Amino acid sequence: MALQNPSLDMIFAALADPTRRTILGMLLEDDMAVTDVAAPFEVSLAAISKHLAVLVTAGLIRQERRGRIIWCKLEPEGLRSASVWMQGFGQFEPVDLDDFERFLLAELEAARAESDEQP
Amino acid sequence: MALQNPSLDMIFAALADPTRRTILGMLLEDDMAVTDVAAPFEVSLAAISKHLAVLVTAGLIRQERRGRIIWCKLEPEGLRSASVWMQGFGQFEPVDLDDFERFLLAELEAARAESDEQP
DNA sequence: CCAATATTCAACCCGACAGTTAAGTAATCT
DNA sequence: AGATTACTTAACTGTCGGGTTGAATATTGG
């Protein structure tokens, strides 16, 4: 079916992948080089490079070359439209940041556990 | 890659489709029978039935048979975890419900325009 | 300049997903 | 009971997304 609202489509699709969500969580702490983003994952660098491209297209991160390193930085404004859309449904109480931390940690843990899986 | 957090994956994936978002918007106004949900779209009833199944699995709607009609109703709580996750990034100002209305209307319009496309 | 580092691109595989049509099931109406 | 309404399931098709490997590009360090 034809796209009605490309940006919301792209944003939610980007968020639907656990690897990409984990990456966003990592970038929340600090800007990172592509290689460093890829480090904790078990998949290839090329795969991570593609994930980052998806995040860029969705407007969730920005990439900025400095020297031979390409820095990835979060673009939190990219989530605004999706956030507005979602909150319209639930009227959820103001965010509990601890809940959020729990989510992020859980996903990071899971990612690490997975990459440690084969010893 | 193995799923880390099936529910967030499923929720965002469900939201990534414009047809499904439009359906959620419709259900925000009122509970609806499957056939009525399908009416504004140009795709087959079977296709809509599948979309609804996805929304059920993601916990975003509930279906309840009464007689031969299956009623679909929104399950706004299903969005909570995703909403918490997203807000953690942006700290967006409290939702402007008008923004939300604009989105919903835009998507409904788009859906209708599309189904009127071939005269 | 040459080698090494950092990252993307290209070509390909495979499984998931949206769509279709046709048949199957469930409940109601007369 | 039989026809009709309301959905779902099955089988199939085409497209897309995530993964891989290997070659290409860009930038720096020696």
Short mmCIF file of N, CA and C (backbone and C1' of nucleotides) in Angstrom, two decimals, chain C:
data_model
loop_
_atom_site.label_atom_id
_atom_site.label_comp_id
_atom_site.label_asym_id
_atom_site.label_seq_id
_atom_site.Cartn_x
_atom_site.Cartn_y
_atom_site.Cartn_z
P DC C 1 52.20 11.09 -3.95
"O5'" DC C 1 52.78 9.66 -3.61
"C5'" DC C 1 54.02 9.25 -4.20
"C4'" DC C 1 54.45 8.07 -3.39
"C3'" DC C 1 53.48 6.88 -3.46
"O3'" DC C 1 54.25 5.68 -3.42
"C1'" DC C 1 53.64 7.62 -1.22
P DC C 2 53.57 4.28 -3.74
"O5'" DC C 2 53.34 3.71 -2.28
"C5'" DC C 2 54.46 3.45 -1.44
"C4'" DC C 2 54.01 2.80 -0.14
"C3'" DC C 2 52.94 1.72 -0.30
"O3'" DC C 2 53.25 0.67 0.61
"C1'" DC C 2 52.11 3.43 1.10
P DA C 3 52.36 -0.69 0.61
"O5'" DA C 3 51.85 -0.70 2.11
"C5'" DA C 3 52.78 -0.39 3.17
"C4'" DA C 3 52.01 -0.17 4.45
"C3'" DA C 3 50.93 -1.22 4.71
"O3'" DA C 3 50.96 -1.56 6.08
"C1'" DA C 3 49.95 0.96 4.63
P DA C 4 50.01 -2.73 6.67
"O5'" DA C 4 49.01 -1.90 7.60
"C5'" DA C 4 49.55 -0.88 8.44
"C4'" DA C 4 48.43 -0.02 8.96
"C3'" DA C 4 47.19 -0.82 9.41
"O3'" DA C 4 46.78 -0.31 10.67
"C1'" DA C 4 46.56 0.88 7.89
P DT C 5 45.56 -1.00 11.47
"O5'" DT C 5 44.44 0.14 11.38
"C5'" DT C 5 44.76 1.46 11.80
"C4'" DT C 5 43.57 2.37 11.54
"C3'" DT C 5 42.24 1.80 12.02
"O3'" DT C 5 41.56 2.84 12.71
"C1'" DT C 5 42.08 2.41 9.76
P DA C 6 40.17 2.64 13.44
"O5'" DA C 6 39.18 3.18 12.33
"C5'" DA C 6 39.09 4.59 12.08
"C4'" DA C 6 37.93 4.84 11.14
"C3'" DA C 6 36.63 4.13 11.54
"O3'" DA C 6 35.57 5.08 11.44
"C1'" DA C 6 37.19 3.61 9.31
P DT C 7 34.13 4.73 12.08
"O5'" DT C 7 33.35 4.37 10.74
"C5'" DT C 7 33.33 5.37 9.70
"C4'" DT C 7 32.91 4.77 8.38
"C3'" DT C 7 31.59 4.01 8.40
"O3'" DT C 7 30.61 4.81 7.79
"C1'" DT C 7 33.20 3.06 6.93
P DT C 8 29.09 4.36 7.61
"O5'" DT C 8 29.05 4.04 6.04
"C5'" DT C 8 29.53 5.03 5.14
"C4'" DT C 8 29.73 4.40 3.77
"C3'" DT C 8 28.46 3.86 3.13
"O3'" DT C 8 28.34 4.48 1.85
"C1'" DT C 8 30.21 2.28 3.00
P DC C 9 27.02 4.27 0.94
"O5'" DC C 9 27.45 3.09 -0.06
"C5'" DC C 9 28.66 3.25 -0.79
"C4'" DC C 9 28.83 2.08 -1.76
"C3'" DC C 9 27.54 1.57 -2.39
"O3'" DC C 9 27.80 1.34 -3.77
"C1'" DC C 9 28.66 -0.19 -1.28
P DA C 10 26.65 0.96 -4.81
"O5'" DA C 10 26.92 -0.59 -5.06
"C5'" DA C 10 28.26 -1.08 -5.11
"C4'" DA C 10 28.26 -2.54 -5.50
"C3'" DA C 10 26.95 -3.05 -6.11
"O3'" DA C 10 27.28 -4.03 -7.07
"C1'" DA C 10 27.37 -4.19 -4.09
P DA C 11 26.14 -4.60 -8.06
"O5'" DA C 11 26.06 -6.12 -7.59
"C5'" DA C 11 27.27 -6.83 -7.34
"C4'" DA C 11 26.96 -8.15 -6.65
"C3'" DA C 11 25.65 -8.79 -7.09
"O3'" DA C 11 25.89 -10.18 -7.29
"C1'" DA C 11 25.66 -8.55 -4.75
P DC C 12 24.77 -11.10 -8.00
"O5'" DC C 12 24.21 -11.91 -6.76
"C5'" DC C 12 25.13 -12.68 -5.99
"C4'" DC C 12 24.56 -12.95 -4.64
"C3'" DC C 12 23.19 -13.63 -4.61
"O3'" DC C 12 23.36 -15.00 -4.30
"C1'" DC C 12 23.47 -12.02 -2.89
P DC C 13 22.08 -15.97 -4.37
"O5'" DC C 13 21.71 -16.13 -2.82
"C5'" DC C 13 22.72 -16.51 -1.90
"C4'" DC C 13 22.10 -16.64 -0.52
"C3'" DC C 13 20.78 -17.39 -0.51
"O3'" DC C 13 20.77 -18.27 0.60
"C1'" DC C 13 20.50 -15.23 0.44
P DC C 14 19.62 -19.38 0.68
"O5'" DC C 14 18.66 -18.74 1.77
"C5'" DC C 14 19.24 -18.28 3.00
"C4'" DC C 14 18.18 -17.59 3.81
"C3'" DC C 14 16.82 -18.28 3.73
"O3'" DC C 14 16.28 -18.30 5.04
"C1'" DC C 14 16.61 -16.02 3.14
P DG C 15 15.22 -19.42 5.46
"O5'" DG C 15 14.35 -18.64 6.54
"C5'" DG C 15 14.98 -17.67 7.38
"C4'" DG C 15 14.06 -16.49 7.54
"C3'" DG C 15 12.60 -16.87 7.78
"O3'" DG C 15 12.12 -16.03 8.81
"C1'" DG C 15 12.74 -15.38 5.96
P DA C 16 10.72 -16.31 9.51
"O5'" DA C 16 10.05 -14.87 9.38
"C5'" DA C 16 10.85 -13.71 9.63
"C4'" DA C 16 10.11 -12.48 9.18
"C3'" DA C 16 8.62 -12.52 9.50
"O3'" DA C 16 8.25 -11.23 9.95
"C1'" DA C 16 8.93 -12.23 7.16
P DC C 17 6.73 -10.88 10.32
"O5'" DC C 17 6.19 -10.09 9.03
"C5'" DC C 17 6.91 -8.95 8.53
"C4'" DC C 17 6.13 -8.35 7.39
"C3'" DC C 17 4.62 -8.40 7.62
"O3'" DC C 17 4.03 -7.23 7.10
"C1'" DC C 17 5.15 -9.53 5.64
P DA C 18 2.57 -6.82 7.57
"O5'" DA C 18 1.93 -6.36 6.18
"C5'" DA C 18 2.55 -5.34 5.42
"C4'" DA C 18 1.94 -5.33 4.04
"C3'" DA C 18 0.42 -5.39 4.08
"O3'" DA C 18 -0.13 -4.54 3.07
"C1'" DA C 18 1.27 -7.28 2.92
P DG C 19 -1.67 -4.30 3.01
"O5'" DG C 19 -2.16 -5.25 1.82
"C5'" DG C 19 -1.77 -4.94 0.49
"C4'" DG C 19 -1.93 -6.14 -0.41
"C3'" DG C 19 -3.31 -6.80 -0.41
"O3'" DG C 19 -4.19 -6.19 -1.34
"C1'" DG C 19 -1.55 -8.42 -0.49
P DT C 20 -5.71 -6.76 -1.40
"O5'" DT C 20 -5.58 -8.11 -2.25
"C5'" DT C 20 -4.89 -8.10 -3.51
"C4'" DT C 20 -4.93 -9.48 -4.14
"C3'" DT C 20 -6.31 -10.12 -4.09
"O3'" DT C 20 -6.93 -10.12 -5.36
"C1'" DT C 20 -4.63 -11.64 -3.27
P DT C 21 -8.51 -10.41 -5.40
"O5'" DT C 21 -8.62 -11.99 -5.41
"C5'" DT C 21 -7.88 -12.75 -6.37
"C4'" DT C 21 -8.08 -14.23 -6.12
"C3'" DT C 21 -9.56 -14.66 -6.03
"O3'" DT C 21 -9.71 -15.91 -6.68
"C1'" DT C 21 -8.45 -15.22 -4.01
P DA C 22 -11.13 -16.50 -6.98
"O5'" DA C 22 -11.15 -17.72 -5.96
"C5'" DA C 22 -9.92 -18.43 -5.74
"C4'" DA C 22 -10.17 -19.54 -4.74
"C3'" DA C 22 -11.64 -19.99 -4.64
"O3'" DA C 22 -11.68 -21.37 -4.29
"C1'" DA C 22 -10.98 -19.10 -2.59
P DA C 23 -13.05 -22.18 -4.27
"O5'" DA C 23 -13.02 -22.86 -2.82
"C5'" DA C 23 -11.80 -23.49 -2.40
"C4'" DA C 23 -11.77 -23.53 -0.89
"C3'" DA C 23 -13.00 -24.17 -0.26
"O3'" DA C 23 -12.56 -25.07 0.74
"C1'" DA C 23 -12.61 -22.06 0.71
P DG C 24 -13.54 -25.92 1.63
"O5'" DG C 24 -13.46 -25.14 3.03
"C5'" DG C 24 -12.29 -25.27 3.82
"C4'" DG C 24 -12.53 -24.58 5.14
"C3'" DG C 24 -13.73 -25.14 5.92
"O3'" DG C 24 -13.38 -25.29 7.29
"C1'" DG C 24 -13.97 -22.80 5.62
P DT C 25 -14.33 -26.11 8.27
"O5'" DT C 25 -14.84 -24.97 9.26
"C5'" DT C 25 -13.89 -24.19 9.99
"C4'" DT C 25 -14.61 -23.03 10.65
"C3'" DT C 25 -15.83 -23.44 11.48
"O3'" DT C 25 -15.71 -22.79 12.73
"C1'" DT C 25 -16.36 -21.69 10.02
P DA C 26 -16.54 -23.36 14.01
"O5'" DA C 26 -17.39 -22.08 14.40
"C5'" DA C 26 -16.80 -20.80 14.32
"C4'" DA C 26 -17.88 -19.75 14.38
"C3'" DA C 26 -19.13 -20.18 15.15
"O3'" DA C 26 -19.45 -19.12 16.01
"C1'" DA C 26 -19.73 -19.39 13.00
P DA C 27 -20.48 -19.36 17.22
"O5'" DA C 27 -21.71 -18.49 16.74
"C5'" DA C 27 -21.52 -17.09 16.64
"C4'" DA C 27 -22.66 -16.49 15.84
"C3'" DA C 27 -24.04 -16.77 16.43
"O3'" DA C 27 -24.63 -15.52 16.70
"C1'" DA C 27 -23.99 -17.19 14.08
P DT C 28 -26.09 -15.41 17.26
"O5'" DT C 28 -26.92 -15.13 15.94
"C5'" DT C 28 -26.58 -13.96 15.19
"C4'" DT C 28 -27.49 -13.83 13.99
"C3'" DT C 28 -28.98 -13.85 14.35
"O3'" DT C 28 -29.53 -12.72 13.69
"C1'" DT C 28 -28.51 -15.40 12.63
P DC C 29 -31.00 -12.25 14.06
"O5'" DC C 29 -31.73 -12.46 12.66
"C5'" DC C 29 -31.02 -12.24 11.45
"C4'" DC C 29 -31.87 -12.72 10.28
"C3'" DC C 29 -33.37 -12.66 10.55
"O3'" DC C 29 -33.99 -12.23 9.35
"C1'" DC C 29 -32.74 -14.89 10.02
P DT C 30 -35.54 -11.81 9.36
"O5'" DT C 30 -36.27 -12.99 8.60
"C5'" DT C 30 -35.70 -13.50 7.37
"C4'" DT C 30 -36.50 -14.71 6.91
"C3'" DT C 30 -37.94 -14.72 7.40
"O3'" DT C 30 -38.80 -15.15 6.36
"C1'" DT C 30 -36.88 -16.74 8.00
#
